[in-house]
Coordinates of C-alpha atoms and ligand atoms in Angstrom, one line a residue:
X1 CA -17.1 -2.4 -16.2
X2 CA -16.0 -5.7 -14.6
X3 CA -12.5 -5.4 -12.4
X4 CA -10.6 -8.1 -10.9
X5 CA -8.5 -6.5 -7.4
X6 CA -5.9 -8.9 -6.1
X7 CA -5.5 -8.0 -2.4
X8 CA -8.7 -6.4 -2.6
X9 CA -9.7 -7.9 1.0
X10 CA -7.0 -5.5 2.2
X11 CA -6.6 -2.1 3.7
X12 CA -6.3 0.0 0.2
X13 CA -8.1 -2.9 -1.7
X14 CA -11.2 -2.8 0.3
X15 CA -11.4 0.6 -0.2
X16 CA -10.8 0.6 -4.2
X17 CA -13.6 -2.4 -3.9
X18 CA -16.2 -0.5 -2.2
X19 CA -15.4 2.8 -4.5
X20 CA -15.9 0.7 -7.6
X21 CA -18.8 -0.8 -6.4
X22 CA -20.2 2.6 -5.6
X23 CA -20.3 3.8 -9.1
X24 CA -22.0 0.4 -10.2
X25 CA -19.4 -1.5 -11.1
X26 CA -18.5 -5.2 -11.0
X27 CA -15.8 -6.4 -8.4
X28 CA -13.9 -9.7 -8.3
X29 CA -11.4 -10.2 -5.3
X30 CA -8.6 -12.8 -5.3
X31 CA -7.3 -12.8 -1.8
X32 CA -5.5 -15.0 0.6
X33 CA -6.4 -13.2 3.7
X34 CA -2.9 -13.5 4.7
X35 CA -3.4 -9.9 6.2
X36 CA -7.0 -8.7 4.7
X37 CA -10.2 -10.1 5.5
X38 CA -13.5 -10.7 4.8
X39 CA -15.1 -8.1 7.4
X40 CA -13.1 -5.6 5.2
X41 CA -16.1 -6.2 2.3
X42 CA -19.9 -6.2 1.7
X43 CA -21.2 -9.7 1.7
X44 CA -20.6 -11.0 -2.2
X45 CA -23.4 -11.9 -4.6
X46 CA -25.3 -10.1 -7.4
X47 CA -26.9 -7.6 -5.2
X48 CA -23.8 -6.4 -4.4
X49 CA -21.6 -6.7 -7.6
X50 CA -19.1 -8.4 -6.0
X51 CA -17.4 -11.6 -6.2
X52 CA -15.1 -13.3 -3.8
X53 CA -12.2 -16.2 -4.5
X54 CA -10.1 -16.9 -1.8
X55 CA -6.7 -18.1 -3.2
X56 CA -3.3 -17.5 -3.8
X57 CA -2.0 -14.8 -6.6
X58 CA 1.3 -17.2 -7.0
X59 CA -1.2 -19.8 -8.7
X60 CA -1.8 -19.4 -12.1
X61 CA -5.0 -21.4 -12.5
X62 CA -6.6 -19.4 -9.6
X63 CA -5.8 -15.9 -11.1
X64 CA -6.4 -17.2 -14.6
X65 CA -10.0 -18.0 -13.6
X66 CA -10.3 -15.2 -11.4
X67 CA -9.5 -13.3 -14.7
X68 CA -12.3 -14.6 -17.3
X69 CA -14.6 -12.2 -18.4
X70 CA -12.9 -9.1 -16.4
X71 CA -12.1 -5.8 -18.1
X72 CA -9.6 -4.3 -16.2
X73 CA -6.8 -5.7 -13.2
X74 CA -5.6 -3.8 -10.0
X75 CA -2.9 -6.2 -9.0
X76 CA -2.5 -5.3 -5.0
X77 CA -1.8 -8.8 -3.3
X78 CA 1.4 -8.5 -1.8
X79 CA 3.2 -9.3 1.5
X80 CA 3.4 -6.3 3.3
X81 CA 4.4 -4.2 6.2
X82 CA 8.1 -4.3 8.0
X83 CA 7.2 -6.6 10.5
X84 CA 6.0 -9.1 8.1
X85 CA 8.9 -8.4 5.6
X86 CA 11.3 -9.4 8.6
X87 CA 9.2 -12.6 10.2
X88 CA 8.7 -14.2 6.6
X89 CA 11.4 -12.7 4.5
X90 CA 11.1 -15.6 2.0
X91 CA 8.3 -16.3 1.4
X92 CA 7.1 -12.7 1.2
X93 CA 9.7 -12.2 -1.5
X94 CA 8.4 -15.6 -3.3
X95 CA 4.4 -13.8 -2.8
X96 CA 5.8 -10.4 -4.2
X97 CA 7.9 -11.5 -7.2
X98 CA 5.9 -14.8 -8.4
X99 CA 2.3 -13.0 -7.5
X100 CA 2.8 -9.9 -9.9
X101 CA 4.6 -12.4 -12.4
X102 CA 1.7 -14.5 -12.4
X103 CA -0.6 -11.9 -12.6
X104 CA 1.2 -10.1 -15.5
X105 CA 1.3 -13.1 -17.3
X106 CA -2.8 -14.2 -16.8
X107 CA -3.3 -10.4 -17.8
X108 CA -1.4 -11.0 -21.2
X109 CA -3.2 -14.2 -21.9
X110 CA -6.7 -12.5 -21.4
X111 CA -5.5 -9.2 -23.0
X112 CA -6.6 -7.2 -19.7
X113 CA -5.2 -3.9 -18.9
X114 CA -3.5 -4.3 -15.4
X115 CA -2.3 -1.4 -12.6
X116 CA 0.6 -2.9 -10.4
X117 CA 1.1 -1.4 -6.8
X118 CA 4.7 -0.7 -6.2
X119 CA 5.8 1.3 -3.5
X120 CA 7.9 4.3 -2.7
X121 CA 10.2 2.1 -0.8
X122 CA 11.9 1.7 -4.0
X123 CA 13.7 4.8 -3.9
X124 CA 15.6 3.3 -0.6
X125 CA 17.5 6.1 0.8
X126 CA 17.4 8.7 -1.4
X127 CA 16.0 11.6 0.7
X128 CA 16.2 13.9 -2.1
X129 CA 13.3 16.5 -1.4
X130 CA 10.0 15.9 -4.0
X131 CA 11.1 12.4 -5.2
X132 CA 10.4 11.9 -9.1
X133 CA 9.9 9.1 -10.7
X134 CA 12.6 8.9 -13.0
X135 CA 15.0 9.9 -9.6
X136 CA 17.8 7.0 -8.9
X137 CA 17.1 4.4 -6.2
X138 CA 19.5 4.2 -3.6
X139 CA 19.3 0.8 -1.3
X140 CA 21.2 -1.2 1.3
X141 CA 22.7 -4.6 0.8
X142 CA 20.3 -7.2 -1.0
X143 CA 21.3 -9.3 2.0
X144 CA 20.0 -7.2 4.7
X145 CA 16.0 -8.5 5.0
X146 CA 14.5 -5.1 5.1
X147 CA 15.3 -4.5 1.3
X148 CA 14.3 -7.2 0.3
X149 CA 10.3 -5.6 -0.1
X150 CA 11.9 -2.8 -2.4
X151 CA 13.8 -5.4 -4.4
X152 CA 10.9 -7.4 -5.3
X153 CA 8.6 -4.4 -6.2
X154 CA 11.4 -2.8 -8.4
X155 CA 11.6 -5.8 -10.2
X156 CA 7.8 -6.2 -10.3
X157 CA 8.4 -2.1 -12.0
X158 CA 10.4 -4.1 -14.2
X159 CA 8.3 -7.3 -15.2
X160 CA 5.1 -4.7 -15.7
X161 CA 7.2 -2.5 -17.7
X162 CA 8.7 -5.1 -20.2
X163 CA 5.1 -6.3 -20.7
X164 CA 3.7 -3.3 -21.8
X165 CA 7.3 -2.4 -24.0
X166 CA 7.7 -5.9 -25.5
X167 CA 4.6 -7.6 -25.3
X168 CA 2.1 -5.3 -25.7
X169 CA 0.1 -5.4 -22.8
X170 CA -1.6 -2.2 -21.3
X171 CA 0.3 -1.8 -17.9
X172 CA 0.5 1.2 -15.5
X173 CA 2.9 1.4 -12.2
X174 CA 1.8 3.1 -9.5
X175 CA 4.2 3.8 -6.7
X176 CA 2.3 4.8 -3.7
X177 CA 4.0 6.7 -0.4
X178 CA 2.8 5.8 2.9
X179 CA -1.1 5.3 2.3
X180 CA -3.7 5.6 5.7
X181 CA -6.8 5.6 6.7
X182 CA -9.6 3.6 8.2
X183 CA -9.6 -0.2 8.3
X184 CA -5.3 -0.4 8.0
X185 CA -3.8 -2.7 10.7
X186 CA -1.0 -1.9 13.0
X187 CA -0.2 -5.8 13.2
X188 CA 2.3 -5.3 10.7
X189 CA 3.7 -2.5 11.7
X190 CA 1.8 0.4 10.2
X191 CA 2.6 3.4 12.2
X192 CA -0.4 5.2 12.2
X193 CA -2.8 2.8 13.4
X194 CA -0.2 1.2 15.7
X195 CA 0.0 5.0 17.3
X196 CA -3.6 5.3 17.4
X197 CA -4.1 1.9 19.1
X198 CA -1.6 3.1 21.6
X199 CA -3.1 6.3 22.7
X200 CA -6.5 5.2 22.8
X201 CA -5.5 2.4 25.4
X202 CA -3.0 5.4 27.2
X203 CA -0.4 3.3 26.8
X204 CA 3.2 4.5 25.9
X205 CA 3.5 5.4 22.1
X206 CA 6.5 3.7 20.6
X207 CA 8.5 5.8 18.3
X208 CA 11.3 3.5 16.5
X209 CA 14.5 5.2 15.7
X210 CA 15.4 8.9 17.0
X211 CA 11.7 9.9 16.0
X212 CA 13.3 12.7 13.5
X213 CA 13.1 10.6 10.6
X214 CA 9.7 12.8 8.4
X215 CA 6.9 11.0 6.4
X216 CA 3.9 12.3 4.3
X217 CA 0.8 10.6 4.6
X218 CA -2.1 10.3 2.3
X219 CA -5.7 9.5 3.0
X220 CA -6.9 6.2 1.1
X221 CA -10.0 8.0 -0.4
X222 CA -7.6 10.6 -2.2
X223 CA -5.6 7.7 -3.7
X224 CA -8.2 5.2 -4.5
X225 CA -10.0 7.6 -7.3
X226 CA -6.2 8.3 -8.7
X227 CA -5.9 4.5 -9.3
X228 CA -9.0 4.1 -11.4
X229 CA -8.5 7.5 -13.1
X230 CA -4.8 5.9 -14.2
X231 CA -5.7 2.5 -15.2
X232 CA -8.7 4.1 -17.2
X233 CA -6.4 6.4 -19.1
X234 CA -4.6 4.7 -22.0
X235 CA -2.3 7.3 -22.2
X236 CA -1.0 7.0 -18.9
X237 CA -0.4 3.4 -19.6
X238 CA 3.3 1.8 -20.0
X239 CA 4.9 3.8 -17.2
X240 CA 5.1 4.9 -13.5
X241 CA 3.4 7.4 -11.1
X242 CA 4.0 8.2 -7.7
X243 CA 0.5 8.8 -5.5
X244 CA 1.0 10.2 -2.3
X245 CA 0.9 13.4 -0.1
X246 CA 3.7 16.1 0.2
X247 CA 2.8 17.1 4.0
X248 CA 6.1 16.4 5.8
X249 CA 5.7 15.1 9.7
X250 CA 8.3 13.6 11.9
X251 CA 7.2 10.7 13.5
X252 CA 7.8 12.2 16.7
X253 CA 5.2 15.2 15.8
X254 CA 2.9 12.5 14.6
X255 CA 3.0 10.9 18.5
X256 CA 2.4 14.4 20.0
X257 CA -0.6 15.4 17.1
X258 CA -2.3 11.5 17.4
X259 CA -1.7 11.8 21.6
X260 CA -3.3 15.5 21.8
X261 CA -6.5 14.3 19.0
X262 CA -7.4 11.4 21.2
X263 CA -7.1 12.8 24.8
X264 CA -4.9 10.4 25.5
X265 CA -2.5 10.4 28.8
X266 CA -0.2 8.2 26.9
X267 CA 3.8 9.0 26.8
X268 CA 6.3 8.6 24.0
X269 CA 8.9 6.0 24.5
X270 CA 11.7 5.9 22.1
X271 CA 12.6 2.3 21.1
X272 CA 16.3 1.6 19.1
X273 CA 15.9 0.4 15.5
X274 CA 17.9 -2.5 16.7
X275 CA 15.4 -3.2 19.5
X276 CA 11.7 -2.9 17.4
X277 CA 13.8 -4.8 14.3
X278 CA 16.8 -6.4 15.0
X279 CA 20.4 -5.7 14.1
X280 CA 21.5 -4.0 11.3
X281 CA 17.7 -2.2 10.5
X282 CA 18.3 0.8 8.1
X283 CA 15.7 3.4 7.4
X284 CA 15.5 6.5 5.4
X285 CA 15.2 10.1 7.1
X286 CA 12.6 11.1 4.9
X287 CA 10.4 10.3 1.7
X288 CA 8.7 13.1 -0.3
X289 CA 6.9 12.7 -3.5
X290 CA 6.8 14.8 -6.5
X291 CA 3.2 13.9 -7.9
X292 CA 3.4 16.3 -10.5
X293 CA 3.2 14.0 -13.1
X294 CA 0.2 12.4 -11.6
X295 CA -1.3 15.8 -11.2
X296 CA -0.4 16.4 -15.0
X297 CA -2.0 13.0 -16.0
X298 CA -5.2 12.8 -14.1
X299 CA -6.0 15.6 -11.8
X300 CA -4.3 13.9 -8.6
X301 CA -4.5 16.5 -5.9
X302 CA -5.0 15.2 -2.2
X303 CA -7.5 16.9 -0.3
X304 CA -7.7 15.7 3.3
X305 CA -4.7 16.9 5.6
X306 CA -3.1 14.5 8.3
X307 CA -5.2 15.9 10.9
X308 CA -8.3 14.8 9.0
X309 CA -6.3 11.5 8.6
X310 CA -5.3 11.1 12.5
X311 CA -9.3 11.8 13.2
X312 CA -11.0 9.4 10.8
X313 CA -8.9 6.6 12.2
X314 CA -9.4 7.7 15.7
X315 CA -13.1 8.0 15.0
X316 CA -12.7 4.5 13.4
X317 CA -11.1 2.8 16.0
X318 CA -13.3 4.5 18.9
X319 CA -16.6 2.9 16.8
X320 CA -15.2 -0.4 16.3
X321 CA -14.2 -0.7 20.2
X322 CA -17.7 0.5 21.1
X323 CA -19.2 -2.1 18.7
X324 CA -17.3 -4.6 20.3
X325 CA -18.2 -3.7 23.8
X326 CA -21.9 -3.5 23.1
X327 CA -22.0 -6.6 20.7
Ligands
LIG401 P1 -2.7 -5.2 3.0 O1 -1.8 -5.8 3.4 O2 -4.1 -4.7 3.5 O3 -3.3 -5.8 1.5 C1 -2.5 -6.9 0.8 C2 -3.5 -7.4 0.3 O4 -3.0 -8.8 -0.2 C3 -4.1 -8.5 1.6 O5 -5.5 -8.5 1.7 C4 -3.6 -10.2 1.7 O6 -4.0 -10.9 2.2 C5 -3.4 -10.1 0.6 N1 -2.5 -11.1 -0.2 C6 -1.3 -11.2 0.2 N2 -0.5 -12.5 -0.5 C7 -1.1 -12.6 -1.4 C8 -1.6 -13.9 -1.9 N3 -0.4 -14.8 -1.9 N4 -2.9 -14.0 -2.9 C9 -3.2 -13.1 -2.6 N5 -3.7 -12.0 -1.7 C10 -2.5 -12.2 -0.6 O7 -2.0 -3.9 2.3 P2 -2.3 -2.6 1.8 O8 -1.6 -1.3 2.6 O9 -3.5 -2.8 1.4 O10 -1.4 -2.4 0.2 C11 -1.8 -2.8 -0.8 C12 -0.7 -2.8 -2.1 O11 -0.3 -1.5 -2.0 C13 0.5 -3.6 -1.9 O12 0.6 -4.2 -2.9 C14 1.3 -2.5 -1.2 O13 2.8 -3.1 -1.6 C15 0.8 -1.5 -1.9 N6 1.1 -0.5 -0.9 C16 1.2 0.2 0.1 C17 1.6 1.1 0.7 C18 0.5 1.7 2.1 O14 1.4 2.6 2.4 N7 -0.4 0.9 2.4 C19 2.5 1.7 0.3 C20 3.2 1.4 -0.8 C21 2.5 0.1 -1.5

């Protein structure tokens, strides 16, 4: 099979690329390297089966050319991370709306099935225990920059759904809950790599808010095969699937576990949301998925625990700093 992965040089995209190449498929990655990195991917060439196109997913010509001869598309390119969204709200909104519409339109022209990556952020402040795909969204004001990511992703879902319902394109939407693992960068606000970097440097771990907010973290290696299975199975198309873990942890407890696993002497420093993100920031107290639909469709069942994830991220960061010292 030949796949196109937009955003394939990013965290999830690079793991997906590696997985598909490992199965003997050919992969074209389209990425503008805004938050992704070429170093996340193997060398391009016939030997590896990888083709790399540096370009903007909002550019119809670039996307159209990248999609030539492709059997299926994973659309992951997006402006991601709270810091990115708050720093560059307007351009992020454009990327997340125009990029998805451009990818869907090219897929329609080529008749190519496409998976669109959405997010648990679309549930907003709905804190129900076990969020299901048909649960209501509870979001704050559209004038709060923080919600612009959720707004854009929700519209992406509507676009993807309508391209399927009205235009007959094979689309599948996936709502990813917090997905973590090696290669994720803490630069744009992702909490696990940020805490691990602080712990390994024995710096204070900065917990935003009261630390009692809880999240469920899923290892990227559990998510990637489910993405592939959902796109491969035509019976799943035309609808949306949650993918995530149901193992809950508060953010303060996460900081403690990372300190302990890293053998760090870091303290924990509480930072009010206002100081971390500016005035008017809203967050949700918890976000737990019900992934029964993905389990029934493709047998989705995460096998890695939070402790496995923390250990893997610490090991990766230690290896990277050892390599930097020796090289
Ligand atoms: P990431 O930032 O590592 O990946 C996004 C990739 O898209 C990067 O490589 C970036 O360079 C690329 N990109 C951004 N704008 C682009 C543009 N205009 N043209 C081409 N490429 C562009 O983040 P990720 O965590 O790997 O996220 C991948 C997808 O999964 C995103 O759609 C994101 O919204 C979604 N998602 C991720 C999580 C998570 O916890 N990691 C949760 C929910 C949803």
